[in-house]
Coordinates of C-alpha atoms in Angstrom, one line a residue:
X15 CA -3.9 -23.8 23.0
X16 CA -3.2 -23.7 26.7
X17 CA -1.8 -27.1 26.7
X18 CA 0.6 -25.8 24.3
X19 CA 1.3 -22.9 26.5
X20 CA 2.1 -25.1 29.2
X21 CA 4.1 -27.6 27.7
X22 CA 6.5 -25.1 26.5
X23 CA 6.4 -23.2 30.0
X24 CA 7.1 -26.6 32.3
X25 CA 9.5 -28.6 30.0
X26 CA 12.6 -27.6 29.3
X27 CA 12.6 -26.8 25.5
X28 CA 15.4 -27.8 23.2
X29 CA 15.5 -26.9 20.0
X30 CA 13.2 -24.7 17.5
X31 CA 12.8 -25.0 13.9
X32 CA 11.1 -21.1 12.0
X33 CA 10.1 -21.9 8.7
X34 CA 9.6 -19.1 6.1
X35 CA 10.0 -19.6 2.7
X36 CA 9.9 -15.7 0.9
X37 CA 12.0 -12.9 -0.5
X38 CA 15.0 -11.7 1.2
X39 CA 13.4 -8.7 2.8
X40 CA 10.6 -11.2 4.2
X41 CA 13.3 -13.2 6.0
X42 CA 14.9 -10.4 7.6
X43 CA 11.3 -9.2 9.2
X44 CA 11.4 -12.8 10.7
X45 CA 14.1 -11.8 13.3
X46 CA 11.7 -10.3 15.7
X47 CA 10.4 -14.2 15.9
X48 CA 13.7 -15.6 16.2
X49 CA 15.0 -12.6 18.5
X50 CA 11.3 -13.1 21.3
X51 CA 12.4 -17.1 21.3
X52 CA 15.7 -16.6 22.0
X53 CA 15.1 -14.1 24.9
X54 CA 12.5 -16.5 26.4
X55 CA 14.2 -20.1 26.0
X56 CA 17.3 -18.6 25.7
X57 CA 18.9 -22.8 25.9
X58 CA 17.3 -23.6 23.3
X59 CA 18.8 -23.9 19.7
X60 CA 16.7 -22.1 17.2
X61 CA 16.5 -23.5 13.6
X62 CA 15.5 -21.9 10.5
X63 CA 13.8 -23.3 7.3
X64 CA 14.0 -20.6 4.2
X65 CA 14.8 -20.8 0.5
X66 CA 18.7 -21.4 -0.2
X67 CA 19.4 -18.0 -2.2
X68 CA 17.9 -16.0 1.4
X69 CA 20.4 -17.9 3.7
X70 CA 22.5 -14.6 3.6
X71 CA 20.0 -12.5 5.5
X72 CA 20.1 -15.2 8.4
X73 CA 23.4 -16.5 8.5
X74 CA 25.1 -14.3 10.8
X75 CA 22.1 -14.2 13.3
X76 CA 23.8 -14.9 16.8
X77 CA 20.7 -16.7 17.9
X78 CA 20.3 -19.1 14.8
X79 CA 21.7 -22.2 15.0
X80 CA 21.5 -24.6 11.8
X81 CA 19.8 -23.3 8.5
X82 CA 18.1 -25.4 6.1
X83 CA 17.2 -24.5 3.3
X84 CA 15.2 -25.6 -0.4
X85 CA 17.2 -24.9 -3.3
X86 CA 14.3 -24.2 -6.0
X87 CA 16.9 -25.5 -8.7
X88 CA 16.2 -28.8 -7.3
X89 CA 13.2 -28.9 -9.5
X90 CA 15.4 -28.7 -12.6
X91 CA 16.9 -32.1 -11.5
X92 CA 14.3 -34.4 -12.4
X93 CA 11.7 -36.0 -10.6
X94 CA 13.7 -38.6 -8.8
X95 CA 16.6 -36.9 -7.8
X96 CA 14.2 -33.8 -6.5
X97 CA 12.1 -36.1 -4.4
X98 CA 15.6 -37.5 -3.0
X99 CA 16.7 -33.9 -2.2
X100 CA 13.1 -33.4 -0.1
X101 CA 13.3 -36.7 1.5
X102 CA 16.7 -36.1 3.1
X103 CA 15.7 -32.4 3.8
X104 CA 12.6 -34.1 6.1
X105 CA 15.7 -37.0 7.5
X106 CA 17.6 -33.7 8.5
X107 CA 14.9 -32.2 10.1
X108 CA 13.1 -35.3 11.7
X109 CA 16.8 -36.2 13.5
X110 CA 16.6 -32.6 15.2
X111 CA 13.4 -33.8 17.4
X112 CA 12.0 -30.1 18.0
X113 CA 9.9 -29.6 20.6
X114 CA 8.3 -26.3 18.7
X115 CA 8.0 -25.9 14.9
X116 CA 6.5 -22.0 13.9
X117 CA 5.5 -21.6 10.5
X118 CA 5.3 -18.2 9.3
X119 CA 4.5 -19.7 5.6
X120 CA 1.6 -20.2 3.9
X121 CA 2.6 -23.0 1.0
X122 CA 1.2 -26.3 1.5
X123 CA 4.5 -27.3 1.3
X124 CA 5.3 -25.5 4.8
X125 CA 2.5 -27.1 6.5
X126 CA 3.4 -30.9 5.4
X127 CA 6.9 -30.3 6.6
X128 CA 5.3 -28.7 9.9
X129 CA 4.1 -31.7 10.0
X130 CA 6.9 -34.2 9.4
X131 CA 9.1 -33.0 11.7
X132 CA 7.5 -34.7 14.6
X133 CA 7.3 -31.4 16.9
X134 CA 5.0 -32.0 19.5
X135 CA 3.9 -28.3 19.2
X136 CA 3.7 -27.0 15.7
X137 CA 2.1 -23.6 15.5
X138 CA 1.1 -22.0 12.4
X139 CA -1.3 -19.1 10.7
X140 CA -5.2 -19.6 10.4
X141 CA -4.9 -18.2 7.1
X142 CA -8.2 -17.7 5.1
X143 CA -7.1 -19.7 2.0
X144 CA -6.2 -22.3 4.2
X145 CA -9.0 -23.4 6.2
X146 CA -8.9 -27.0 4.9
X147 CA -8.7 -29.9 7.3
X148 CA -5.2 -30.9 5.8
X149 CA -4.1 -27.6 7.0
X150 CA -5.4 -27.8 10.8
X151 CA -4.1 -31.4 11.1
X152 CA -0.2 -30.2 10.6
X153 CA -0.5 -27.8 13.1
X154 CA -1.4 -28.5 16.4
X155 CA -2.6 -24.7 17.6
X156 CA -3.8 -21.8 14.6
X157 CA -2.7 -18.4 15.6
X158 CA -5.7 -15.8 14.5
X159 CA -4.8 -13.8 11.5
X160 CA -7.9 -11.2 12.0
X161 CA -6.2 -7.6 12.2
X162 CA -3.2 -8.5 10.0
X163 CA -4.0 -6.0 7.2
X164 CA -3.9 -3.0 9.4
X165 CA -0.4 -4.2 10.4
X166 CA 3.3 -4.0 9.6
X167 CA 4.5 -7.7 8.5
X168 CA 6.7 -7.1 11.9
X169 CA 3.9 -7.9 14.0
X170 CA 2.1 -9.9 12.2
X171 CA 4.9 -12.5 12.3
X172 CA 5.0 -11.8 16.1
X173 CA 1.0 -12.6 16.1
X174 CA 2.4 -16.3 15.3
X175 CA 3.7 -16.4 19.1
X176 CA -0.1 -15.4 20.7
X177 CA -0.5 -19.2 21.7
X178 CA 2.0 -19.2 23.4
X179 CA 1.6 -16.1 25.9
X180 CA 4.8 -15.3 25.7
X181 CA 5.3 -11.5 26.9
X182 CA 7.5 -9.3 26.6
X183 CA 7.7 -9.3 22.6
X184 CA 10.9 -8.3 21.2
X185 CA 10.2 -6.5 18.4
X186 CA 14.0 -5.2 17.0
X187 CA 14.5 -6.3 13.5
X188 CA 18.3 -7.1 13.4
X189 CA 20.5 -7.7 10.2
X190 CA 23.6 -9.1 11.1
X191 CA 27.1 -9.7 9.2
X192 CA 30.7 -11.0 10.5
X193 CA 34.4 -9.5 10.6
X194 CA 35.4 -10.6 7.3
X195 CA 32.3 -8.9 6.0
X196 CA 33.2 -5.5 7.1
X197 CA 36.6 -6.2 6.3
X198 CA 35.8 -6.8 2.3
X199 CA 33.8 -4.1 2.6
X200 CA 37.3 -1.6 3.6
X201 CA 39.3 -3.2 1.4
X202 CA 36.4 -2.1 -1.6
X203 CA 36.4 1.5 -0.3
X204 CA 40.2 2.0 0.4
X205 CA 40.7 0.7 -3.7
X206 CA 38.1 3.7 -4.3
X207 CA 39.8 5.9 -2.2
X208 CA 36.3 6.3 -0.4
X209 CA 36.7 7.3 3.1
X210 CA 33.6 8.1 6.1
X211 CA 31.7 9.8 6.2
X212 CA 29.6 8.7 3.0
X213 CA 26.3 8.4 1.4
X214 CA 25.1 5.0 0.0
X215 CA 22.6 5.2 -2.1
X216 CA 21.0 1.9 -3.9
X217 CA 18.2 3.2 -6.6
X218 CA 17.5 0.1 -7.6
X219 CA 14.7 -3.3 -7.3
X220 CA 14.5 -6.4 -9.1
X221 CA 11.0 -4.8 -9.6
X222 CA 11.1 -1.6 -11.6
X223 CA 7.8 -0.1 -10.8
X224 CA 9.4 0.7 -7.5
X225 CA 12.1 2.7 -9.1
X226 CA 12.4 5.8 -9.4
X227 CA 13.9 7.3 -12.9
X228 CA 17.5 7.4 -13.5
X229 CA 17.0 11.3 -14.5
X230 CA 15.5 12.0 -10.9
X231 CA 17.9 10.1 -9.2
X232 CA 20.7 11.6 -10.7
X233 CA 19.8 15.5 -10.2
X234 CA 19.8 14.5 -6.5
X235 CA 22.9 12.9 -6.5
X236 CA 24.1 16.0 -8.1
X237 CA 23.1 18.2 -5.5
X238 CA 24.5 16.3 -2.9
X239 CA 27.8 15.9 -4.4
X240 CA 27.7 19.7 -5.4
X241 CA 27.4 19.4 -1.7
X242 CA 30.8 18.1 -1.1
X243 CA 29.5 15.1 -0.3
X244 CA 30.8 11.6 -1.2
X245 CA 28.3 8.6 -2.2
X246 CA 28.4 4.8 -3.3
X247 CA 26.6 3.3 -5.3
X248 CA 25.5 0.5 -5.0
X249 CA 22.7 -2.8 -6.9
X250 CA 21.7 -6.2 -7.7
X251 CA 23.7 -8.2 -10.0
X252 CA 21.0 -8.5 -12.6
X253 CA 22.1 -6.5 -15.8
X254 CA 19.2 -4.4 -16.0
X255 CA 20.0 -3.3 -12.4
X256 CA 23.7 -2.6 -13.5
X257 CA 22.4 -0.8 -16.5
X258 CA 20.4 1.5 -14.5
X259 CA 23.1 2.5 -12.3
X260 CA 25.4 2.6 -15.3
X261 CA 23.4 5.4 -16.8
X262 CA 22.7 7.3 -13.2
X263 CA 26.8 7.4 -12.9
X264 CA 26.7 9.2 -16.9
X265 CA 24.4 11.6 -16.0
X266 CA 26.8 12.8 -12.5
X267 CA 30.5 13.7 -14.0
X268 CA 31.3 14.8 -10.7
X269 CA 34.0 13.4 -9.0
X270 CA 33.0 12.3 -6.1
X271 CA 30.3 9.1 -6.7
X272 CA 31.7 5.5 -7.1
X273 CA 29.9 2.5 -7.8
X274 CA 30.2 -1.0 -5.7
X275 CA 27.3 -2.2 -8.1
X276 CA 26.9 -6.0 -8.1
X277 CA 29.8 -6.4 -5.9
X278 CA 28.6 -6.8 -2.7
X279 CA 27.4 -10.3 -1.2
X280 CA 24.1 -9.2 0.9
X281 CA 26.1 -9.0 4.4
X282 CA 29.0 -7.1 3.1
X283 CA 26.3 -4.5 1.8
X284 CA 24.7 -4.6 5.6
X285 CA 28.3 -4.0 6.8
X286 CA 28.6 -1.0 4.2
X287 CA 25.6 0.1 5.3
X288 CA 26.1 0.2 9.1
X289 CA 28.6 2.3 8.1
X290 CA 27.2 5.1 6.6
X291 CA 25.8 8.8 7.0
X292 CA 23.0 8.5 5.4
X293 CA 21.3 5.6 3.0
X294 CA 19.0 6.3 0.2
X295 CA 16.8 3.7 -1.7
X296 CA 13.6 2.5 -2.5
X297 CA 11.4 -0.4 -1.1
X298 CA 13.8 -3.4 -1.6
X299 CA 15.6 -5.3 1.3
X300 CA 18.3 -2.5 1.5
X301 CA 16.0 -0.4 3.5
X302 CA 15.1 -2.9 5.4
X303 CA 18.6 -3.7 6.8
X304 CA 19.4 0.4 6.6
X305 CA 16.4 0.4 9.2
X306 CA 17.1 -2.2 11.2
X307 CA 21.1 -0.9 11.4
X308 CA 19.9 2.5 13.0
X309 CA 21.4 4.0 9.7
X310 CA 19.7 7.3 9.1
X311 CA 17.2 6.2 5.9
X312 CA 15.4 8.3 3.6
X313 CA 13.0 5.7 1.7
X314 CA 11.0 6.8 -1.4
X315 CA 7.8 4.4 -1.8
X316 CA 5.5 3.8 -5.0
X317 CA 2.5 1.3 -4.7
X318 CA 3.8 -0.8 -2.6
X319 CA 1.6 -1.4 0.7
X320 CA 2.9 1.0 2.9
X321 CA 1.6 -0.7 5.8
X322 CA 2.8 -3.7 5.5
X323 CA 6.4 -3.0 4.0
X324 CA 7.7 0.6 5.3
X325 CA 11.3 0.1 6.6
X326 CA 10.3 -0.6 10.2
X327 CA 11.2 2.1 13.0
X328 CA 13.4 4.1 10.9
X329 CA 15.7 6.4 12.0
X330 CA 14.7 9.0 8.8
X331 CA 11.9 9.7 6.4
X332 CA 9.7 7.8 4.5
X333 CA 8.1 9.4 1.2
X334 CA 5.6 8.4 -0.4
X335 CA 4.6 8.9 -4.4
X336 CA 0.8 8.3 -3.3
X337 CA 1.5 12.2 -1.3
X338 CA 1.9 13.6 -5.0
X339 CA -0.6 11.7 -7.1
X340 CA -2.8 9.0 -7.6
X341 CA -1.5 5.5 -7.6
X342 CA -2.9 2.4 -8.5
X343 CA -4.0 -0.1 -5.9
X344 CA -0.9 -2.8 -5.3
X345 CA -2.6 -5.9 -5.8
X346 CA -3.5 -4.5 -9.4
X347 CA 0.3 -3.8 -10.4
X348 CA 1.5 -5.9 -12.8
X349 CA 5.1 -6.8 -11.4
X350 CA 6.8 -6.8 -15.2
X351 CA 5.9 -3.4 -16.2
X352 CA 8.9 -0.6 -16.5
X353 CA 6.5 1.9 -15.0
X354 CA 7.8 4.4 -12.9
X355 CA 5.7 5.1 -10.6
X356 CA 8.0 6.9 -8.5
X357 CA 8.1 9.9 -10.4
X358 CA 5.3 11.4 -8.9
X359 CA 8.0 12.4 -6.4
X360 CA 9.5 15.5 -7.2
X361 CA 13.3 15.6 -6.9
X362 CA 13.1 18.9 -4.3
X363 CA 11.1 17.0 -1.8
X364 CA 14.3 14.1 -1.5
X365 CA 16.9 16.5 -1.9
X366 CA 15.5 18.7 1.2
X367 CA 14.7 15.9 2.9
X368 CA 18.3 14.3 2.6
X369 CA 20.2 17.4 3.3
X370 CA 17.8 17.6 6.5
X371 CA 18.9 14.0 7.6
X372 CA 22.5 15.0 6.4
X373 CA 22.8 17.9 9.2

């Protein structure tokens, strides 16, 4: 470990490669990482690994470099042509000669191309389930994983960087998006006839059981447009998403509430964000990127593990169903069900809360 530590500190490092293959708001919790390397070889180029439909959340970092990224359709393509598509992904990574690889994953996959890369320093997790020779011989040091369930997925990616002593941390989670982005983004509003200040409110998940019910969501939307004020909409493009957020819209005749539903790439909705009063929503990747744009946030939370995942240093409120009732322990959840969990919550306690955020 203190080789390592040395290495990097008396030789000029070049470039980096991150690799974290997981959801979108998992790859936007990575930026601490990326942010800490930058500020400490800030020559170096910094590389990311991730799946392809996550490149969004990365791709206007100013600090990021090249991504790379695995395309889980490959698999559909047959055997040949998929083992073609990961042997030029290793060629692409192997002609970068990084002096550091940090894998934040925990697939086997993740450690083999840890290891193919060639990196003279490869630094990984001493995960549990993976304390299996194979997995010590792709990494050259094992940060400690002891402590990570008492904390936020912030620092335990940062954890990843012990070995090599780096200090300060930098421990912002930044979203970032480009010109054009916030440009889409006023040409959507100014066809609404939506001007600032506004409310966005996204009431959706690609996991229901971390809704809240359309009903609930709708009588506070009321109130706040009874209010005066005005509030988009906004979702997924999956159809059960756009369902839900059809039916909220029926139950709020009010003028007032307009719906950007399914429009949005994921940095145009960061741009829409950053502009905003106020941002309501549930745990999905939206709060993450409400929290990490200084957006005030008001985040309502079912069973999810509120250590790990609450929006990170929020400027606003977190509530939590588990306040109003008993929930059932995460890792029991079955992902598919339409339970709504959420409703413990009563519709008072978000509409006080958002008015208080609102003054």
């Amino acid at each position: 470990m203190n080789n390592a530590a040395v290495h990097l500190s008396n030789a000029p490092v070049r470039r980096i490669l991150i690799i974290k293959l997981r959801h979108h708001g998992d790859m936007l919790l990575t930026t601490p990482v990326i942010n800490t390397l930058h500020q400490h070889y800030p020559a170096a180029e910094i590389d990311v690994l991730l799946y392809q439909e996550t490149r969004d959340m990365l791709a206007a970092h100013p600090a990021v470099t090249t991504i790379f990224a695995i395309d889980r359709q490959w698999k559909k393509l047959g055997t040949r042509k998929h083992l073609q598509k990961e042997a030029g992904l290793i060629r692409a990574i192997r002609a970068r000669r990084y002096d550091l690889v940090v894998n934040l994953a925990d697939q086997w996959r993740s450690a083999l191309i840890t290891r193919l890369s060639g990196a003279p320093v490869r630094i990984g997790f001493d995960f549990p389930k993976r304390r299996h020779p194979l997995w010590r011989a792709c990494h050259t040091q094992l940060a400690s994983t002891d402590g990570h369930n008492r904390l936020h997925t912030v620092e335990q990616n940062l954890s990843i960087l012990a070995p090599l002593g780096l200090a300060p941390l930098d421990e912002r989670v930044t979203m970032s998006y480009r010109d054009d982005d916030r440009a889409a983004v006023a040409a959507l509003l100014a066809a609404q006839q939506v001007a600032a200040p506004y409310i966005v409110v996204q009431p959706t998940s690609r996991w229901f059981f971390k809704c809240w019910s359309e009903e609930n969501m709708a009588e506070t939307l009321r109130a706040l447009l009874a209010d005066g004020h005005r509030i988009v909409l906004t979702s997924g493009p999956d159809a059960k998403e756009q369902k839900m957020i059809a039916q909220i819209q029926a139950l709020c005749p009010q003028p007032g509430l307009v719906s950007l539903a399914g429009q949005l790439t994921l940095r145009q909705l960061a741009a829409l964000i950053d502009g905003a009063r106020l941002f309501i929503g549930v745990d999905s990747v939206p709060m993450h990127m409400a929290a990490a744009l200084g957006t005030p946030c008001l985040a309502l939370f079912g069973p999810s593990k509120l250590t790990f995942w609450r929006p990170w240093r929020v400027n606003g409120r977190v509530i939590w169903a588990g306040d109003y009732g008993t929930l059932p322990d995460p890792d029991a959840i079955d992902t598919r069900t339409d339970q709504r969990y959420l409703n413990l919550i009563p519709t008072d306690a978000v509409i006080n809360a958002a008015r208080e955020l609102l003054i």
